[in-house]
Amino acid sequence: MFKKFSFEDISAQNQVKASVQRKIRQSIADEYPGLEPLLDDILPKKAPLIVTKCQNHLNLVVVNNVPLFFNIRDGPYMPTLRLLHQYPDVMKKFQVDRGAIKFVLSGANIMCPGLTSPGGALDEEVSGETPVAIMAEGKQHALAIGFTKISAKDIKTINKGIAVDNMHYLNDGLWKMERFE
Amino acid sequence: MAEKPQAVRVLYCGVCSLPAEYCEFGPDFEKCKPWLRVHVPDLYPDLLKGEFAFVLFFLPSSLLIHPSIDVYSFLEAADADKAAQQLQSMTISGSGDAGTAPSGSTSASKQDEVKRLPGGKIKKKEKQEVVIEKIVRNKRKCVTVVKGLELFGVKLSDASKKLGKKFATGASVVKGPTEKEQIDVQGDISYDIVEFITDTWPDVPETAIFFIEDGRKVPAA
């Protein structure tokens, strides 16, 4: 999704009102209960929260010139990979096998066989349309962040087609911008 | 369950900015290897041990006998391709011997590292070029867009006035979606525009002007 993302894709940067800031905080707290005690550290109430609007209905939540979360259209907020590396346990994890790693790292979506083959792991409780962290077989850190298309149970039974949309992966445009101007 | 999960500090490779274990999928694993050897030697032991056999051929016998070198760690660090170079640089860092020739090579590699740093950071590419694009407005009419003149120190308001006067059409300065500004000139003036720009502003070389035709074309053509 961020395959080509650069400084010029940003169309607007606005500091949001406190009410909007509270809403964003609330939705992030709902989505990631594990992040609640840390919410004050990463999204302080007093700090100016800037929402950056980019092409394709993409919003970036930026604090202190560091992008922390992003969301599309009004969907759930997803953390950037840098944030996820710091707090790996806030999201559910799927694991893909080795062969899929290089495809995911060039932006490909994750297909069911990559998760159901030996080497891949699924978290049974995950339902469709949720953000998940994608780990790689044999690696300790997250490889990408995806949005499930179908639930984990369906992935296991149907075992065909796209399982998870690849939203943000290592070394993509958003990864490369760890700091704004 | 921890009350407050602590932030994990991740070691990112200095060369490709990925977490160290993903360097093999990064843009240039060969360049990452020296960095990895220094910072996380235990992450890729198999890769480095695989070159054990090659390195043995290149080892000068004197180094084998040298007392202060720990041969195993030394071999672990050697890369088959640049074995000799690496051997010498490792002796310097490992045993503290003053070597004259290898110091040049290490400084050269440092220079390479410095240039590569933008791999993970934001780049502000400011290639000095003027881009000319034609946009069709109605079926008959079009607008010629000139972008990038300001990079050559040209005041856009003056430029647009001159362009309008010269070609007897309307010309205006328009702001793009970001800070970039461009000049819109009514009509299709792509033929004369190159000459006019190079005549009026001698700073702009002909080679720096590009037309957009599904990909950039070098001008004077």
XYZ file of C-alpha atoms in Angstrom:
402
model
C 0.000 0.000 0.000
C 2.820 2.352 0.711
C 4.866 1.097 -2.158
C 5.263 4.533 -3.558
C 4.941 7.058 -0.836
C 6.931 10.152 -0.675
C 6.844 13.626 0.642
C 4.810 14.859 -2.298
C 1.887 12.558 -1.615
C 0.894 14.636 1.370
C -1.945 16.961 0.621
C -2.605 18.574 3.987
C -1.381 18.675 7.544
C -3.724 19.876 10.220
C -3.462 20.011 13.940
C -6.686 18.530 15.260
C -8.979 19.873 17.928
C -8.976 18.325 21.363
C -12.313 16.612 20.737
C -11.035 14.924 17.627
C -7.842 14.025 19.428
C -9.862 12.355 22.161
C -11.838 10.404 19.586
C -8.688 9.151 17.935
C -7.237 8.140 21.282
C -10.430 6.346 22.161
C -10.577 4.387 18.946
C -6.938 3.393 19.272
C -7.556 2.302 22.857
C -10.519 0.188 21.750
C -8.624 -1.422 18.956
C -5.487 -2.193 20.940
C -6.323 -2.808 24.573
C -2.731 -3.806 25.204
C -1.674 -0.298 24.370
C -3.821 1.432 26.949
C -1.274 2.016 29.675
C 1.129 3.298 27.064
C -1.302 5.622 25.389
C -0.172 8.507 27.507
C 3.428 7.954 26.512
C 2.975 7.720 22.806
C -0.097 9.919 22.374
C 0.145 12.470 25.129
C -2.933 14.553 25.693
C -1.115 17.822 25.678
C 1.024 17.280 22.646
C -0.246 18.650 19.356
C -1.588 15.790 17.348
C -1.262 16.390 13.662
C -3.321 14.489 11.157
C -1.698 14.372 7.782
C -3.946 13.699 4.852
C -2.449 11.923 1.915
C -3.574 10.497 -1.370
C -6.008 7.588 -1.495
C -7.965 8.670 1.552
C -5.065 7.959 3.820
C -4.631 9.689 7.158
C -1.463 9.647 9.185
C -1.453 10.422 12.874
C 1.741 12.303 13.581
C 3.127 13.312 16.965
C 6.341 15.328 17.225
C 7.016 14.835 13.540
C 6.937 11.064 13.870
C 4.121 9.183 12.171
C 2.593 6.750 14.619
C -0.671 5.458 13.228
C -2.401 5.448 9.937
C -5.858 4.635 8.717
C -7.698 4.467 5.479
C -10.980 6.156 4.927
C -12.250 5.797 8.501
C -11.158 2.269 9.079
C -9.332 1.093 12.163
C -6.100 2.836 13.062
C -3.013 0.776 12.441
C 0.367 1.410 13.997
C 3.419 2.014 11.882
C 5.945 -0.790 11.846
C 8.446 1.215 13.845
C 5.920 1.563 16.645
C 4.987 -2.086 16.409
C 8.609 -3.146 16.750
C 8.782 -1.284 20.014
C 5.616 -2.851 21.426
C 5.210 -6.135 19.601
C 2.454 -7.631 21.704
C -0.340 -5.203 21.058
C -1.508 -6.858 17.855
C -2.498 -10.372 16.953
C 0.146 -12.155 14.937
C 0.105 -14.281 11.859
C 3.219 -16.005 10.668
C 4.147 -16.618 7.077
C 6.657 -19.134 5.874
C 10.078 -18.300 4.570
C 9.268 -18.425 0.913
C 6.687 -15.699 1.241
C 8.979 -13.223 2.946
C 10.502 -11.674 -0.113
C 7.138 -11.261 -1.791
C 5.630 -9.611 1.219
C 8.625 -7.308 1.355
C 7.798 -6.045 -2.084
C 4.222 -5.325 -1.197
C 2.385 -8.499 -2.149
C -0.774 -9.490 -0.312
C -0.671 -12.611 1.787
C -2.338 -15.675 0.371
C -3.921 -18.441 2.429
C -1.335 -21.111 1.594
C 1.404 -18.941 3.086
C -0.329 -19.120 6.439
C -1.532 -22.706 6.392
C 1.649 -24.388 5.204
C 4.171 -25.711 7.715
C 6.150 -22.706 8.684
C 3.102 -20.513 8.861
C 1.005 -19.928 11.941
C -2.510 -18.612 12.407
C -4.164 -17.147 15.420
C -7.552 -18.885 15.511
C -9.503 -16.115 17.121
C -8.886 -13.506 14.524
C -11.970 -12.473 12.619
C -12.158 -10.802 9.249
C -11.451 -7.101 8.720
C -8.995 -6.672 11.564
C -5.456 -5.383 11.589
C -2.835 -8.026 12.296
C 0.927 -8.091 12.547
C 2.651 -10.383 10.125
C 5.697 -12.176 11.425
C 8.067 -14.308 9.443
C 9.180 -17.843 10.075
C 12.386 -17.700 11.968
C 12.366 -13.990 12.638
C 11.732 -12.164 15.791
C 10.390 -8.889 14.466
C 7.264 -8.050 12.549
C 7.553 -8.075 8.820
C 4.435 -6.217 7.860
C 1.048 -5.017 9.019
C -1.979 -6.340 7.291
C -5.727 -6.185 7.261
C -7.434 -9.565 7.234
C -9.935 -10.145 4.478
C -11.452 -13.292 5.922
C -11.425 -14.768 9.394
C -8.739 -17.198 10.519
C -11.206 -20.080 10.462
C -12.130 -19.301 6.865
C -8.489 -19.120 5.919
C -8.023 -22.625 7.225
C -11.073 -24.107 5.548
C -11.082 -22.301 2.220
C -7.308 -22.088 1.857
C -7.438 -20.182 -1.381
C -7.109 -16.584 -2.383
C -6.001 -13.525 -0.497
C -6.037 -13.900 3.259
C -4.529 -10.635 4.412
C -4.051 -7.354 2.582
C -0.567 -6.039 2.984
C -0.954 -2.503 4.285
C 2.506 -1.546 5.433
C 5.738 -3.511 5.111
C 9.425 -3.107 5.897
C 11.298 -0.651 3.758
C 8.245 0.777 2.088
C 7.565 4.458 1.630
C 6.135 4.949 5.105
C 9.004 3.032 6.760
C 11.512 5.247 5.066
C 9.947 8.384 6.489
C 10.655 7.825 10.120
C 10.644 11.534 10.750
C 8.946 14.316 8.908
C 10.707 17.573 8.157
C 0.782 -10.085 32.221
C 3.029 -7.053 32.541
C 1.401 -4.012 33.908
C 3.080 -1.750 31.474
C 4.763 -3.359 28.500
C 8.177 -1.888 28.065
C 9.329 -0.587 24.740
C 11.619 -3.009 23.014
C 14.670 -1.375 21.529
C 15.186 -2.796 18.104
C 18.555 -2.844 16.477
C 18.141 -1.527 12.978
C 20.876 -2.103 10.472
C 22.846 1.036 9.847
C 23.017 0.378 6.145
C 19.545 -0.665 5.083
C 17.528 0.490 8.130
C 15.751 -2.833 8.455
C 15.834 -4.883 11.628
C 19.153 -6.700 11.565
C 17.661 -10.107 10.833
C 16.026 -8.900 7.622
C 19.168 -7.623 6.007
C 19.283 -10.528 3.627
C 16.060 -9.254 2.097
C 17.254 -5.710 2.023
C 18.427 -3.830 -1.005
C 22.095 -4.716 -0.688
C 23.097 -7.564 1.582
C 26.751 -7.359 0.635
C 26.995 -3.854 1.992
C 25.194 -4.858 5.160
C 27.577 -7.705 5.860
C 30.462 -5.664 7.276
C 28.074 -3.715 9.465
C 26.438 -6.915 10.674
C 29.774 -8.466 11.477
C 30.638 -5.583 13.735
C 27.330 -5.169 15.500
C 25.596 -8.537 15.534
C 28.100 -11.256 14.714
C 25.905 -13.971 16.157
C 22.966 -13.396 13.846
C 24.477 -14.862 10.717
C 27.010 -17.399 11.880
C 26.176 -19.933 9.175
C 26.646 -17.482 6.359
C 30.044 -16.485 7.588
C 31.171 -19.970 8.491
C 30.336 -21.089 4.971
C 33.212 -19.014 3.713
C 35.662 -20.735 5.990
C 36.974 -22.954 3.237
C 37.563 -20.106 0.796
C 39.317 -17.977 3.323
C 41.846 -20.650 4.155
C 43.303 -20.349 0.685
C 43.854 -16.662 1.023
C 45.353 -16.643 4.448
C 48.960 -15.640 4.371
C 50.896 -18.011 6.534
C 52.387 -15.220 8.627
C 48.965 -14.249 9.899
C 48.200 -17.782 10.926
C 51.165 -17.819 13.219
C 50.588 -14.338 14.604
C 49.975 -14.724 18.325
C 47.655 -11.836 19.006
C 45.042 -12.684 16.411
C 42.214 -14.877 17.443
C 42.108 -16.870 14.253
C 38.587 -18.195 14.607
C 36.848 -14.904 15.127
C 39.099 -13.517 12.461
C 37.950 -16.123 9.978
C 34.378 -15.640 10.988
C 34.692 -12.084 9.924
C 36.352 -12.669 6.587
C 34.300 -12.508 3.463
C 35.295 -14.661 0.542
C 35.193 -11.915 -2.060
C 37.193 -9.281 -0.310
C 39.089 -11.728 1.809
C 42.489 -10.087 1.622
C 41.183 -6.602 2.266
C 39.034 -7.696 5.149
C 41.838 -9.722 6.654
C 44.028 -6.682 6.813
C 41.334 -4.445 8.229
C 40.485 -7.041 10.854
C 44.070 -7.220 11.997
C 44.040 -3.523 12.592
C 40.873 -3.521 14.658
C 41.592 -6.858 16.285
C 45.177 -6.659 17.308
C 45.867 -2.976 17.134
C 48.702 -3.337 14.668
C 49.357 -0.208 12.715
C 48.916 -1.036 9.042
C 49.656 1.568 6.435
C 47.861 0.322 3.350
C 44.614 -0.910 4.895
C 43.898 2.395 6.579
C 43.148 3.765 3.126
C 40.659 1.021 2.455
C 38.785 1.518 5.713
C 38.414 5.217 5.113
C 37.126 4.455 1.634
C 34.522 2.098 3.012
C 33.510 4.711 5.556
C 32.922 7.151 2.767
C 30.713 4.614 1.060
C 28.749 4.219 4.268
C 28.197 7.921 4.573
C 26.793 8.140 1.081
C 24.504 5.196 1.704
C 22.905 6.679 4.781
C 19.959 8.172 2.882
C 18.783 4.613 2.345
C 16.565 4.759 5.348
C 16.001 8.422 5.846
C 13.984 11.061 4.092
C 15.707 12.308 1.006
C 15.179 15.782 -0.237
C 16.016 15.279 -3.845
C 16.503 18.571 -5.539
C 17.568 17.727 -9.029
C 17.853 20.931 -10.895
C 15.653 20.422 -13.874
C 12.847 22.196 -15.638
C 9.884 20.035 -16.563
C 7.518 21.048 -19.321
C 4.175 19.363 -19.615
C 1.251 19.827 -21.962
C -2.241 19.506 -20.579
C -5.217 19.443 -22.895
C -7.927 21.727 -21.693
C -10.575 21.542 -24.409
C -10.272 19.538 -27.524
C -8.455 22.304 -29.296
C -6.877 24.216 -26.490
C -4.120 23.197 -24.179
C -1.959 24.568 -21.421
C 1.780 24.281 -21.193
C 3.008 23.820 -17.646
C 6.535 24.800 -16.717
C 7.794 23.377 -13.453
C 11.122 23.740 -11.749
C 12.216 27.171 -12.843
C 12.541 28.322 -9.269
C 15.331 25.835 -8.694
C 17.463 27.957 -10.971
C 16.876 31.118 -9.008
C 14.238 32.518 -11.348
C 11.467 34.636 -9.894
C 8.299 32.963 -11.038
C 6.148 36.082 -11.205
C 8.681 37.781 -13.496
C 9.040 34.634 -15.541
C 5.328 34.286 -16.090
C 5.034 37.911 -17.176
C 7.816 37.499 -19.701
C 6.371 34.293 -21.035
C 2.978 35.838 -21.456
C 4.381 38.838 -23.251
C 6.576 36.877 -25.542
C 3.934 34.434 -26.647
C 1.064 36.916 -26.449
C -0.979 34.605 -24.284
C -2.020 34.414 -20.654
C 0.491 33.055 -18.188
C 0.091 32.630 -14.469
C 1.791 31.166 -11.454
C -0.114 28.269 -9.953
C 0.479 26.412 -6.707
C 0.624 22.637 -6.845
C -0.675 20.344 -4.070
C 2.510 20.911 -2.045
C 4.910 23.793 -1.838
C 5.830 23.459 -5.492
C 4.728 26.175 -7.820
C 4.435 26.047 -11.550
C 3.773 28.388 -14.430
C 0.770 27.753 -16.633
C 0.935 29.246 -20.116
C -2.120 29.098 -22.323
C -1.640 27.359 -25.621
C 0.930 24.966 -26.906
C 4.293 26.630 -26.817
C 6.470 23.599 -26.353
C 8.350 24.301 -29.556
C 9.644 27.729 -28.742
C 9.767 27.430 -25.013
C 13.138 25.752 -24.837
C 14.866 28.437 -26.860
C 13.160 31.172 -24.952
C 14.174 29.808 -21.576
C 17.791 29.348 -22.557
C 17.954 32.828 -24.086
C 16.324 34.732 -21.299
C 17.913 32.879 -18.437
C 21.367 31.754 -19.476
C 21.748 29.855 -16.193
C 19.414 27.204 -17.456
C 21.263 24.747 -19.667
C 19.407 23.032 -22.456
C 20.194 19.670 -20.968
C 18.246 20.456 -17.832
C 14.918 20.855 -19.581
C 12.657 17.865 -19.886
C 9.413 17.276 -21.629
C 6.924 14.839 -20.228
C 5.873 12.334 -22.787
C 5.021 9.197 -20.831
C 8.433 9.363 -19.281
C 10.988 12.051 -19.580
C 12.675 13.104 -22.752
C 15.881 15.014 -23.008
C 15.303 18.292 -24.859
C 16.954 20.052 -27.760
C 14.820 17.625 -29.677
